[in-house]
Amino acid sequence: MSDRINHRAFTERLMSAEQAAAFIKPGMTVAMSGFTGAGYPKAVPGELAKLIAAEHDAGRKFKINVLTGASTAPELDGVLAKAEGMNLRLPYMSDPELRRRINDGEMEYMDIHLSHVAQHAWFGFYGKIDLAIVEVAGITADGELIPSTSVGNNKTWLEMADHVILEVNKQQSAALEGMHDLYYGTALPPHRTPIQLTTPRDRIGQKYLDIDARKVVAVVETDAPDRLSPFAPVDETSERIADHLLGFLDYEIRQGRLNEKLLPLQSGVGNIANAVLEGLSRGGYKGLTAYTEVIQDGMLELIKDGTIDFASATSFSLSTDGVQEFNTNIDRYRDRILLRPQEISNHPEIIRRLGCIALNGMIEADIYGNVNSTNVLGSKVMNGIGGSGDFARNGYLSVFMSPSTAKGGKISGIVPFASHVDHTEHDTMILITEQGLADLRGHSPKQRAELIINNCAHPDYKALLQDYFDRACRESYGKHTPHLLGEALSWHQRFEQTGDMRPAG
């Protein structure tokens, strides 16, 4: 037997990725592992793309619906998009080729809260799941699955799919065994019970994924790394955003609303998020916890230096250097990291109970605090809402961060009215740009507008925003949340027409 496949029932189904891909037929709904470039199947999707391309060349239609945990990598999303093999994709993506085809209207994309995916699948909203392709780090002698570098929706896919293809990736560290907490206590309404998780470090499930061996039609051995992009060095803008946040946290401690351990942190993916994490170390914090979606390079560093004592997530999202650090020093991290299904990592009940501090990026915010996380100019999707809504709607604090401008100053991060709203003003407590921080708690819409314009807007746009707001206060149909409907989206229209939100001259 293979050193990673220790059960005879699975060794008997070993085959090539090409042979495994042949089990996938046109029109199927195929659920795949993967979350932020970690733990996705590395071999079968590529062979499936070749099969689809060959069928298209022969004049036969071949498209499938693809469900995952979150974004994957070019070896999955990219190759299937290029082969024109997807009819529908959900719930989150970041691949450039896939993004282009979605925005060109060549395929359908469903952007939903990550905490909703598993339960909506169980509700039957996506129809039958025909087949699941799931990467694992190994199979035990008892026929249990050792999860890989992400958990995502894998538990649900393995339970719901009619048939399963397993990719056993020996490049994933064998020491991952035991670092997962798989909770099997969820149920459909009206049979749900409270989830007994009261601290980020609580174990409420088991270490392995269950699998009905009779479902498994193929086992494919792989030896390939996760496709994880390096993060850019922390720049001055990100540092200033981080400094504003750290100043705010220090103020909250002085006011007695937080203590020096803060509350469990949730951090979105990206350079600003890593700058914030780096800032926490500079700020002298120790013994913090994280209840989040992904473990990034910055979080490994905080665990290493004692800033973070424990982190719960559903996936890793590490650079190449981060992977090397983790694998080399995995014994340091084994007792300080747990990976859970995303329906647990993003569960509103748990987020509310723990009182998470939600730290997420945005594309733009308007002067009242409505936040757009997903669509440029209201219609061109970037990636998706991810888990930001799960945490913003339920956390103790919801913080959104972004540079005040983009495209060399041609786009303002603060606009009269958001061109697409993912998080309403009711879910936004703190807005931060490199210009400053607006604490919106306890303020009416007009008070919020003054804070956002004064504290967060770039100087090139501040007077324009103030002029719009002043005129709206005089001329708006109603004066509670003043807007000039004919002008509210004029900045976006101007950029579409001229390439610059600023008026000519």
Short mmCIF file of C-alpha atoms in Angstrom, two decimals:
data_model
loop_
_atom_site.label_atom_id
_atom_site.label_comp_id
_atom_site.label_asym_id
_atom_site.label_seq_id
_atom_site.Cartn_x
_atom_site.Cartn_y
_atom_site.Cartn_z
CA MET A 1 0.00 0.00 0.00
CA SER A 2 0.99 3.64 -0.44
CA ASP A 3 2.34 5.34 2.68
CA ARG A 4 -0.60 7.74 2.41
CA ILE A 5 -3.32 5.20 1.53
CA ASN A 6 -3.57 2.63 4.30
CA HIS A 7 -6.90 0.95 3.54
CA ARG A 8 -7.29 -1.75 0.92
CA ALA A 9 -10.72 -0.61 -0.30
CA PHE A 10 -9.12 2.61 -1.53
CA THR A 11 -5.94 1.15 -3.00
CA GLU A 12 -8.13 -1.03 -5.19
CA ARG A 13 -9.58 2.11 -6.77
CA LEU A 14 -6.27 3.77 -7.59
CA MET A 15 -6.16 5.11 -11.14
CA SER A 16 -4.84 7.97 -13.23
CA ALA A 17 -6.36 11.43 -13.19
CA GLU A 18 -7.37 10.93 -16.81
CA GLN A 19 -9.30 7.77 -15.93
CA ALA A 20 -10.92 9.49 -12.96
CA ALA A 21 -12.04 12.48 -15.04
CA ALA A 22 -14.03 10.13 -17.28
CA PHE A 23 -16.56 9.68 -14.46
CA ILE A 24 -17.66 13.30 -14.94
CA LYS A 25 -20.44 13.80 -17.47
CA PRO A 26 -22.00 16.90 -19.08
CA GLY A 27 -24.60 18.65 -16.94
CA MET A 28 -23.31 17.30 -13.65
CA THR A 29 -23.01 19.37 -10.50
CA VAL A 30 -19.49 18.73 -9.21
CA ALA A 31 -18.39 19.87 -5.76
CA MET A 32 -14.66 20.34 -5.25
CA SER A 33 -12.39 21.01 -2.31
CA GLY A 34 -10.38 24.19 -2.04
CA PHE A 35 -10.35 27.45 -0.11
CA THR A 36 -8.15 30.47 -0.96
CA GLY A 37 -5.71 28.47 -3.06
CA ALA A 38 -5.23 25.68 -0.52
CA GLY A 39 -6.38 22.07 -0.54
CA TYR A 40 -7.91 22.01 -4.02
CA PRO A 41 -7.66 18.97 -6.33
CA LYS A 42 -4.52 19.33 -8.43
CA ALA A 43 -4.85 16.70 -11.19
CA VAL A 44 -8.40 15.69 -12.08
CA PRO A 45 -9.67 19.19 -13.05
CA GLY A 46 -6.85 19.54 -15.61
CA GLU A 47 -7.70 16.20 -17.20
CA LEU A 48 -11.38 17.14 -17.13
CA ALA A 49 -10.56 20.37 -18.98
CA LYS A 50 -8.79 18.35 -21.70
CA LEU A 51 -11.82 16.06 -21.97
CA ILE A 52 -14.18 19.03 -22.24
CA ALA A 53 -12.02 20.69 -24.89
CA ALA A 54 -11.97 17.49 -26.93
CA GLU A 55 -15.75 17.19 -26.72
CA HIS A 56 -16.16 20.81 -27.82
CA ASP A 57 -13.81 20.21 -30.75
CA ALA A 58 -16.04 17.29 -31.76
CA GLY A 59 -19.06 19.60 -31.70
CA ARG A 60 -20.55 18.22 -28.49
CA LYS A 61 -21.63 20.38 -25.56
CA PHE A 62 -19.94 19.76 -22.22
CA LYS A 63 -20.42 22.04 -19.22
CA ILE A 64 -20.78 21.37 -15.52
CA ASN A 65 -21.75 23.33 -12.42
CA VAL A 66 -18.87 23.78 -9.98
CA LEU A 67 -19.19 24.31 -6.22
CA THR A 68 -16.19 24.82 -3.93
CA GLY A 69 -15.35 26.25 -0.53
CA ALA A 70 -13.94 29.51 -1.88
CA SER A 71 -11.31 30.43 -4.50
CA THR A 72 -9.02 27.74 -5.86
CA ALA A 73 -6.21 28.11 -8.42
CA PRO A 74 -5.43 28.13 -12.16
CA GLU A 75 -5.20 24.32 -12.12
CA LEU A 76 -8.91 24.20 -11.30
CA ASP A 77 -10.79 27.45 -11.98
CA GLY A 78 -8.39 28.63 -14.67
CA VAL A 79 -8.28 25.50 -16.82
CA LEU A 80 -12.02 24.86 -16.62
CA ALA A 81 -12.76 28.48 -17.53
CA LYS A 82 -10.41 28.36 -20.53
CA ALA A 83 -12.06 25.14 -21.68
CA GLU A 84 -15.47 26.86 -21.42
CA GLY A 85 -16.44 23.99 -19.15
CA MET A 86 -18.45 25.74 -16.47
CA ASN A 87 -22.09 26.70 -16.67
CA LEU A 88 -22.31 27.92 -13.05
CA ARG A 89 -19.66 28.63 -10.40
CA LEU A 90 -20.12 29.40 -6.69
CA PRO A 91 -19.44 30.76 -4.07
CA TYR A 92 -16.16 32.76 -4.41
CA MET A 93 -13.36 33.01 -6.96
CA SER A 94 -10.17 34.93 -7.71
CA ASP A 95 -8.89 33.46 -10.97
CA PRO A 96 -8.34 36.12 -13.69
CA GLU A 97 -9.55 33.92 -16.56
CA LEU A 98 -12.66 32.91 -14.66
CA ARG A 99 -13.33 36.51 -13.67
CA ARG A 100 -13.06 37.65 -17.28
CA ARG A 101 -15.56 35.09 -18.52
CA ILE A 102 -18.01 35.91 -15.76
CA ASN A 103 -17.81 39.62 -16.51
CA ASP A 104 -18.11 38.99 -20.25
CA GLY A 105 -21.37 37.17 -19.57
CA GLU A 106 -20.12 33.82 -20.82
CA MET A 107 -21.09 31.92 -17.67
CA GLU A 108 -23.10 32.30 -14.50
CA TYR A 109 -21.63 33.09 -11.10
CA MET A 110 -23.39 33.02 -7.74
CA ASP A 111 -21.73 35.13 -5.05
CA ILE A 112 -23.05 34.19 -1.61
CA HIS A 113 -22.04 34.33 2.05
CA LEU A 114 -19.62 31.49 2.76
CA SER A 115 -21.54 30.40 5.85
CA HIS A 116 -24.60 29.78 3.65
CA VAL A 117 -23.10 27.36 1.16
CA ALA A 118 -23.27 24.11 3.14
CA GLN A 119 -26.71 24.73 4.56
CA HIS A 120 -28.12 25.82 1.20
CA ALA A 121 -26.75 22.62 -0.29
CA TRP A 122 -28.48 20.63 2.43
CA PHE A 123 -31.69 22.60 1.84
CA GLY A 124 -31.56 21.41 -1.77
CA PHE A 125 -31.23 24.89 -3.24
CA TYR A 126 -28.50 23.73 -5.67
CA GLY A 127 -30.14 20.47 -6.64
CA LYS A 128 -28.39 17.12 -6.50
CA ILE A 129 -24.61 16.97 -6.13
CA ASP A 130 -23.54 14.29 -8.59
CA LEU A 131 -19.88 14.00 -7.73
CA ALA A 132 -17.30 15.42 -5.34
CA ILE A 133 -13.55 15.76 -5.93
CA VAL A 134 -11.73 16.24 -2.64
CA GLU A 135 -8.03 16.49 -1.86
CA VAL A 136 -6.86 14.78 1.34
CA ALA A 137 -3.47 14.34 2.96
CA GLY A 138 -4.00 10.63 3.54
CA ILE A 139 -6.35 7.74 4.30
CA THR A 140 -6.05 5.88 7.61
CA ALA A 141 -6.13 2.14 8.18
CA ASP A 142 -9.71 2.60 9.40
CA GLY A 143 -10.74 4.21 6.13
CA GLU A 144 -10.96 7.74 7.51
CA LEU A 145 -9.71 10.77 5.57
CA ILE A 146 -6.95 13.05 6.84
CA PRO A 147 -7.94 16.55 5.67
CA SER A 148 -5.52 18.68 3.68
CA THR A 149 -4.60 22.36 4.07
CA SER A 150 -8.21 23.47 3.84
CA VAL A 151 -11.48 22.05 5.12
CA GLY A 152 -14.01 24.39 3.53
CA ASN A 153 -17.18 22.51 2.59
CA ASN A 154 -15.50 19.10 2.22
CA LYS A 155 -17.56 17.44 4.96
CA THR A 156 -20.77 18.45 3.19
CA TRP A 157 -19.52 17.46 -0.27
CA LEU A 158 -18.48 14.00 0.94
CA GLU A 159 -21.83 13.46 2.64
CA MET A 160 -24.05 14.75 -0.15
CA ALA A 161 -22.37 13.65 -3.36
CA ASP A 162 -23.56 10.51 -5.10
CA HIS A 163 -19.98 9.62 -6.05
CA VAL A 164 -16.55 10.75 -4.83
CA ILE A 165 -13.08 11.06 -6.36
CA LEU A 166 -10.28 11.42 -3.83
CA GLU A 167 -6.94 13.04 -4.62
CA VAL A 168 -4.32 11.95 -2.08
CA ASN A 169 -1.57 14.57 -2.17
CA LYS A 170 1.67 13.36 -0.61
CA GLN A 171 3.19 16.83 -0.85
CA GLN A 172 0.88 17.96 1.93
CA SER A 173 2.59 17.47 5.27
CA ALA A 174 1.73 14.21 7.03
CA ALA A 175 1.94 16.21 10.25
CA LEU A 176 -1.37 17.88 9.35
CA GLU A 177 -3.00 14.82 10.90
CA GLY A 178 -4.77 15.89 14.08
CA MET A 179 -4.92 19.63 13.28
CA HIS A 180 -8.56 19.52 12.19
CA ASP A 181 -11.84 19.66 14.12
CA LEU A 182 -14.68 18.20 12.05
CA TYR A 183 -18.06 18.82 13.63
CA TYR A 184 -20.83 16.43 12.63
CA GLY A 185 -23.57 17.83 14.86
CA THR A 186 -25.33 20.15 12.41
CA ALA A 187 -28.92 19.37 11.42
CA LEU A 188 -31.74 20.80 9.34
CA PRO A 189 -34.45 22.99 10.90
CA PRO A 190 -36.37 22.38 13.12
CA HIS A 191 -33.90 19.90 14.60
CA ARG A 192 -30.93 22.19 15.18
CA THR A 193 -29.27 22.47 18.57
CA PRO A 194 -26.75 25.03 19.88
CA ILE A 195 -23.15 24.53 18.79
CA GLN A 196 -21.12 24.09 21.97
CA LEU A 197 -18.12 26.21 21.03
CA THR A 198 -17.32 28.98 23.50
CA THR A 199 -13.63 29.74 22.84
CA PRO A 200 -11.55 29.57 19.63
CA ARG A 201 -9.51 26.68 21.01
CA ASP A 202 -12.50 24.40 21.81
CA ARG A 203 -12.62 21.01 20.08
CA ILE A 204 -16.19 19.94 19.37
CA GLY A 205 -15.68 17.36 16.62
CA GLN A 206 -13.32 14.72 15.31
CA LYS A 207 -9.91 14.70 13.62
CA TYR A 208 -10.90 12.88 10.44
CA LEU A 209 -13.46 13.15 7.67
CA ASP A 210 -15.94 10.31 7.39
CA ILE A 211 -16.44 8.70 4.00
CA ASP A 212 -18.72 5.97 2.72
CA ALA A 213 -16.21 3.88 0.79
CA ARG A 214 -18.95 2.63 -1.51
CA LYS A 215 -19.24 6.15 -2.97
CA VAL A 216 -15.59 6.36 -3.94
CA VAL A 217 -15.18 5.64 -7.65
CA ALA A 218 -11.54 6.73 -7.97
CA VAL A 219 -8.46 7.49 -5.92
CA VAL A 220 -5.73 9.55 -7.56
CA GLU A 221 -2.27 10.06 -6.10
CA THR A 222 -0.76 13.52 -6.55
CA ASP A 223 2.44 15.27 -5.52
CA ALA A 224 1.88 18.98 -6.09
CA PRO A 225 1.98 22.15 -4.00
CA ASP A 226 -0.87 24.48 -3.29
CA ARG A 227 -0.87 27.49 -5.63
CA LEU A 228 -0.39 30.36 -3.22
CA SER A 229 0.55 33.86 -4.33
CA PRO A 230 3.19 35.84 -2.44
CA PHE A 231 2.03 38.94 -0.62
CA ALA A 232 3.48 42.30 -1.57
CA PRO A 233 5.65 43.99 1.05
CA VAL A 234 3.74 46.22 3.45
CA ASP A 235 3.61 49.70 1.92
CA GLU A 236 3.16 53.11 3.52
CA THR A 237 -0.60 53.22 2.82
CA SER A 238 -1.18 49.86 4.48
CA GLU A 239 0.98 50.87 7.44
CA ARG A 240 -1.02 54.05 7.96
CA ILE A 241 -4.28 52.11 7.86
CA ALA A 242 -2.87 49.66 10.40
CA ASP A 243 -1.70 52.52 12.63
CA HIS A 244 -5.19 54.06 12.63
CA LEU A 245 -6.68 50.72 13.66
CA LEU A 246 -4.12 50.19 16.42
CA GLY A 247 -4.79 53.65 17.76
CA PHE A 248 -8.49 52.87 17.84
CA LEU A 249 -7.95 49.57 19.68
CA ASP A 250 -5.77 51.32 22.24
CA TYR A 251 -8.56 53.89 22.75
CA GLU A 252 -11.15 51.13 23.21
CA ILE A 253 -8.95 49.56 25.89
CA ARG A 254 -8.61 52.90 27.70
CA GLN A 255 -12.39 53.29 27.58
CA GLY A 256 -12.84 49.86 29.15
CA ARG A 257 -14.72 48.39 26.20
CA LEU A 258 -11.86 46.00 25.43
CA ASN A 259 -9.02 44.58 27.51
CA GLU A 260 -5.43 43.92 26.48
CA LYS A 261 -6.40 40.49 25.08
CA LEU A 262 -8.96 42.20 22.80
CA LEU A 263 -11.51 39.70 21.42
CA PRO A 264 -11.05 36.94 18.80
CA LEU A 265 -9.79 38.46 15.56
CA GLN A 266 -11.11 37.78 12.08
CA SER A 267 -8.93 39.04 9.28
CA GLY A 268 -9.62 39.05 5.56
CA VAL A 269 -6.99 38.06 3.01
CA GLY A 270 -4.53 40.54 1.54
CA ASN A 271 -1.74 43.00 2.10
CA ILE A 272 -3.71 45.38 4.32
CA ALA A 273 -4.75 42.47 6.52
CA ASN A 274 -1.12 41.36 6.84
CA ALA A 275 -0.08 44.94 7.66
CA VAL A 276 -2.67 45.03 10.44
CA LEU A 277 -1.40 41.74 11.84
CA GLU A 278 2.18 43.03 11.72
CA GLY A 279 1.02 46.15 13.53
CA LEU A 280 -0.42 44.11 16.38
CA SER A 281 3.03 42.67 16.98
CA ARG A 282 4.58 46.13 16.93
CA GLY A 283 1.91 47.30 19.34
CA GLY A 284 3.07 44.87 22.01
CA TYR A 285 -0.08 42.75 22.19
CA LYS A 286 0.36 39.23 23.59
CA GLY A 287 -1.83 36.17 24.04
CA LEU A 288 -4.48 37.15 21.48
CA THR A 289 -6.79 34.68 19.76
CA ALA A 290 -8.17 34.48 16.23
CA TYR A 291 -11.45 32.99 15.03
CA THR A 292 -11.21 33.53 11.33
CA GLU A 293 -11.31 31.93 7.88
CA VAL A 294 -7.66 31.76 6.83
CA ILE A 295 -4.23 31.52 8.40
CA GLN A 296 -1.95 33.94 6.54
CA ASP A 297 1.79 34.52 6.76
CA GLY A 298 1.24 37.37 9.18
CA MET A 299 -0.71 35.15 11.55
CA LEU A 300 2.07 32.55 11.58
CA GLU A 301 4.48 35.29 12.57
CA LEU A 302 2.18 36.40 15.39
CA ILE A 303 1.89 32.83 16.66
CA LYS A 304 5.67 32.51 16.51
CA ASP A 305 6.30 35.66 18.54
CA GLY A 306 3.48 35.08 21.03
CA THR A 307 1.20 37.88 19.86
CA ILE A 308 -1.45 35.26 19.01
CA ASP A 309 -1.80 32.30 21.33
CA PHE A 310 -4.36 30.33 19.29
CA ALA A 311 -5.99 30.56 15.86
CA SER A 312 -9.08 28.79 14.51
CA ALA A 313 -9.77 28.88 10.76
CA THR A 314 -10.96 26.77 7.84
CA SER A 315 -7.89 27.08 5.61
CA PHE A 316 -4.33 28.21 5.19
CA SER A 317 -3.49 31.00 2.75
CA LEU A 318 0.28 31.12 2.84
CA SER A 319 2.98 32.31 0.48
CA THR A 320 5.73 29.91 -0.58
CA ASP A 321 7.86 31.21 2.28
CA GLY A 322 4.92 30.77 4.63
CA VAL A 323 4.45 27.15 3.57
CA GLN A 324 8.14 26.45 4.18
CA GLU A 325 7.95 28.09 7.61
CA PHE A 326 4.86 26.07 8.53
CA ASN A 327 6.21 22.73 7.32
CA THR A 328 9.63 23.26 8.89
CA ASN A 329 8.25 24.26 12.27
CA ILE A 330 4.94 22.44 12.27
CA ASP A 331 5.43 21.19 15.83
CA ARG A 332 5.36 24.81 16.97
CA TYR A 333 1.97 25.33 15.34
CA ARG A 334 0.26 21.98 15.97
CA ASP A 335 -1.23 22.97 19.32
CA ARG A 336 -2.03 26.54 18.29
CA ILE A 337 -4.04 26.06 15.07
CA LEU A 338 -7.29 24.24 14.32
CA LEU A 339 -8.95 23.97 10.92
CA ARG A 340 -12.75 23.55 10.86
CA PRO A 341 -15.51 23.29 8.24
CA GLN A 342 -16.42 26.75 6.93
CA GLU A 343 -19.99 26.37 8.13
CA ILE A 344 -18.43 26.42 11.64
CA SER A 345 -15.60 28.91 11.06
CA ASN A 346 -18.15 31.36 9.63
CA HIS A 347 -21.17 30.42 11.74
CA PRO A 348 -23.19 33.48 12.86
CA GLU A 349 -24.10 31.91 16.20
CA ILE A 350 -20.46 31.35 17.12
CA ILE A 351 -19.24 34.70 15.79
CA ARG A 352 -21.87 36.49 17.88
CA ARG A 353 -21.07 34.44 21.00
CA LEU A 354 -17.32 34.96 20.75
CA GLY A 355 -17.64 38.66 19.93
CA CYS A 356 -15.23 38.62 17.02
CA ILE A 357 -13.48 41.76 15.78
CA ALA A 358 -14.07 41.64 12.02
CA LEU A 359 -11.33 43.23 9.89
CA ASN A 360 -12.10 43.25 6.16
CA GLY A 361 -11.21 45.12 2.99
CA MET A 362 -13.55 46.86 0.57
CA ILE A 363 -13.72 48.34 -2.90
CA GLU A 364 -15.56 51.47 -1.83
CA ALA A 365 -17.83 52.94 0.82
CA ASP A 366 -20.33 55.74 0.49
CA ILE A 367 -20.76 58.71 2.79
CA TYR A 368 -23.34 56.88 4.92
CA GLY A 369 -21.30 53.71 5.43
CA ASN A 370 -22.74 51.35 2.82
CA VAL A 371 -19.84 49.15 1.69
CA ASN A 372 -19.15 47.58 -1.70
CA SER A 373 -16.82 44.59 -1.41
CA THR A 374 -17.39 42.92 -4.74
CA ASN A 375 -18.28 44.92 -7.87
CA VAL A 376 -16.34 47.64 -9.67
CA LEU A 377 -18.72 50.28 -11.06
CA GLY A 378 -21.60 48.23 -9.71
CA SER A 379 -21.41 45.43 -12.26
CA LYS A 380 -17.89 44.04 -12.74
CA VAL A 381 -17.23 41.44 -10.07
CA MET A 382 -13.75 41.21 -8.58
CA ASN A 383 -13.83 38.13 -6.34
CA GLY A 384 -16.89 37.92 -4.13
CA ILE A 385 -18.22 38.72 -0.69
CA GLY A 386 -16.47 35.75 0.88
CA GLY A 387 -17.00 35.59 4.62
CA SER A 388 -16.89 39.32 5.28
CA GLY A 389 -20.67 39.51 5.68
CA ASP A 390 -20.77 36.57 8.07
CA PHE A 391 -18.44 38.42 10.43
CA ALA A 392 -19.56 42.03 9.82
CA ARG A 393 -23.19 41.24 10.55
CA ASN A 394 -22.48 39.25 13.70
CA GLY A 395 -19.19 40.42 15.21
CA TYR A 396 -18.63 42.69 18.19
CA LEU A 397 -16.93 45.17 15.85
CA SER A 398 -17.13 45.40 12.06
CA VAL A 399 -14.20 47.24 10.52
CA PHE A 400 -13.76 47.94 6.79
CA MET A 401 -10.44 49.19 5.40
CA SER A 402 -9.20 50.46 2.05
CA PRO A 403 -6.91 53.05 0.50
CA SER A 404 -8.79 56.29 -0.09
CA THR A 405 -8.02 56.22 -3.83
CA ALA A 406 -7.17 53.76 -6.58
CA LYS A 407 -5.85 53.89 -10.15
CA GLY A 408 -3.43 56.69 -9.36
CA GLY A 409 -6.12 58.84 -7.78
CA LYS A 410 -8.65 58.44 -10.59
CA ILE A 411 -11.01 56.45 -8.35
CA SER A 412 -12.16 57.54 -4.91
CA GLY A 413 -12.66 54.89 -2.24
CA ILE A 414 -15.31 57.14 -0.67
CA VAL A 415 -18.21 58.01 -2.99
CA PRO A 416 -21.61 59.71 -2.69
CA PHE A 417 -23.42 56.39 -3.05
CA ALA A 418 -21.94 52.90 -3.33
CA SER A 419 -22.45 51.45 -6.80
CA HIS A 420 -23.12 48.03 -5.28
CA VAL A 421 -23.96 47.32 -1.63
CA ASP A 422 -22.72 44.16 0.07
CA HIS A 423 -22.77 45.54 3.63
CA THR A 424 -25.39 48.11 4.48
CA GLU A 425 -24.76 51.06 6.77
CA HIS A 426 -26.38 48.99 9.53
CA ASP A 427 -23.47 46.52 9.44
CA THR A 428 -20.62 49.03 9.27
CA MET A 429 -19.15 50.35 12.51
CA ILE A 430 -15.64 51.52 11.61
CA LEU A 431 -14.26 52.78 8.28
CA ILE A 432 -10.52 53.27 7.83
CA THR A 433 -8.41 54.65 4.99
CA GLU A 434 -4.86 55.94 5.16
CA GLN A 435 -6.42 59.37 5.72
CA GLY A 436 -8.03 58.41 9.01
CA LEU A 437 -10.71 56.49 10.88
CA ALA A 438 -14.45 57.11 11.19
CA ASP A 439 -16.15 55.57 14.23
CA LEU A 440 -19.76 55.36 13.09
CA ARG A 441 -21.22 53.78 16.22
CA GLY A 442 -24.05 55.71 17.80
CA HIS A 443 -24.39 58.22 14.97
CA SER A 444 -27.25 59.13 12.66
CA PRO A 445 -26.82 59.00 8.86
CA LYS A 446 -25.95 62.69 8.51
CA GLN A 447 -23.51 62.51 11.41
CA ARG A 448 -21.90 59.47 9.79
CA ALA A 449 -21.53 61.35 6.53
CA GLU A 450 -19.65 64.18 8.22
CA LEU A 451 -17.30 61.73 9.95
CA ILE A 452 -16.57 59.74 6.79
CA ILE A 453 -15.98 62.82 4.62
CA ASN A 454 -13.78 64.54 7.19
CA ASN A 455 -11.78 61.52 8.32
CA CYS A 456 -11.57 59.07 5.42
CA ALA A 457 -11.82 60.92 2.11
CA HIS A 458 -8.73 61.80 0.09
CA PRO A 459 -8.04 65.56 -0.13
CA ASP A 460 -8.66 65.46 -3.90
CA TYR A 461 -12.24 64.34 -3.25
CA LYS A 462 -13.12 65.81 0.14
CA ALA A 463 -14.49 69.11 -1.13
CA LEU A 464 -16.46 67.34 -3.88
CA LEU A 465 -18.06 65.01 -1.32
CA GLN A 466 -18.85 67.87 1.03
CA ASP A 467 -20.45 69.84 -1.80
CA TYR A 468 -22.62 66.86 -2.75
CA PHE A 469 -23.66 66.30 0.86
CA ASP A 470 -24.43 69.97 1.49
CA ARG A 471 -26.61 70.20 -1.60
CA ALA A 472 -28.31 66.90 -0.77
CA CYS A 473 -29.15 68.21 2.70
CA ARG A 474 -30.91 71.18 1.05
CA GLU A 475 -32.49 69.57 -1.98
CA SER A 476 -33.08 65.88 -1.19
CA TYR A 477 -36.62 64.48 -1.27
CA GLY A 478 -36.14 63.49 2.38
CA LYS A 479 -33.65 64.80 4.88
CA HIS A 480 -32.96 61.63 6.93
CA THR A 481 -30.43 60.14 4.49
CA PRO A 482 -30.05 62.96 1.96
CA HIS A 483 -29.33 61.97 -1.63
CA LEU A 484 -29.58 63.62 -5.01
CA LEU A 485 -30.87 60.70 -7.03
CA GLY A 486 -29.80 62.19 -10.35
CA GLU A 487 -26.21 62.60 -9.09
CA ALA A 488 -25.76 59.72 -6.65
CA LEU A 489 -23.91 57.52 -9.16
CA SER A 490 -22.56 60.30 -11.36
CA TRP A 491 -18.99 59.75 -10.16
CA HIS A 492 -19.07 56.17 -11.40
CA GLN A 493 -20.65 57.25 -14.66
CA ARG A 494 -17.94 59.87 -15.13
CA PHE A 495 -15.20 57.29 -14.57
CA GLU A 496 -16.83 54.94 -17.08
CA GLN A 497 -16.91 57.74 -19.66
CA THR A 498 -13.60 59.51 -18.98
CA GLY A 499 -11.47 57.16 -16.87
CA ASP A 500 -11.45 59.57 -13.91
CA MET A 501 -13.99 60.25 -11.15
CA ARG A 502 -12.75 63.82 -10.84
CA PRO A 503 -14.45 66.48 -12.97
CA ALA A 504 -12.46 67.79 -15.90
CA GLY A 505 -10.46 70.88 -15.14
#
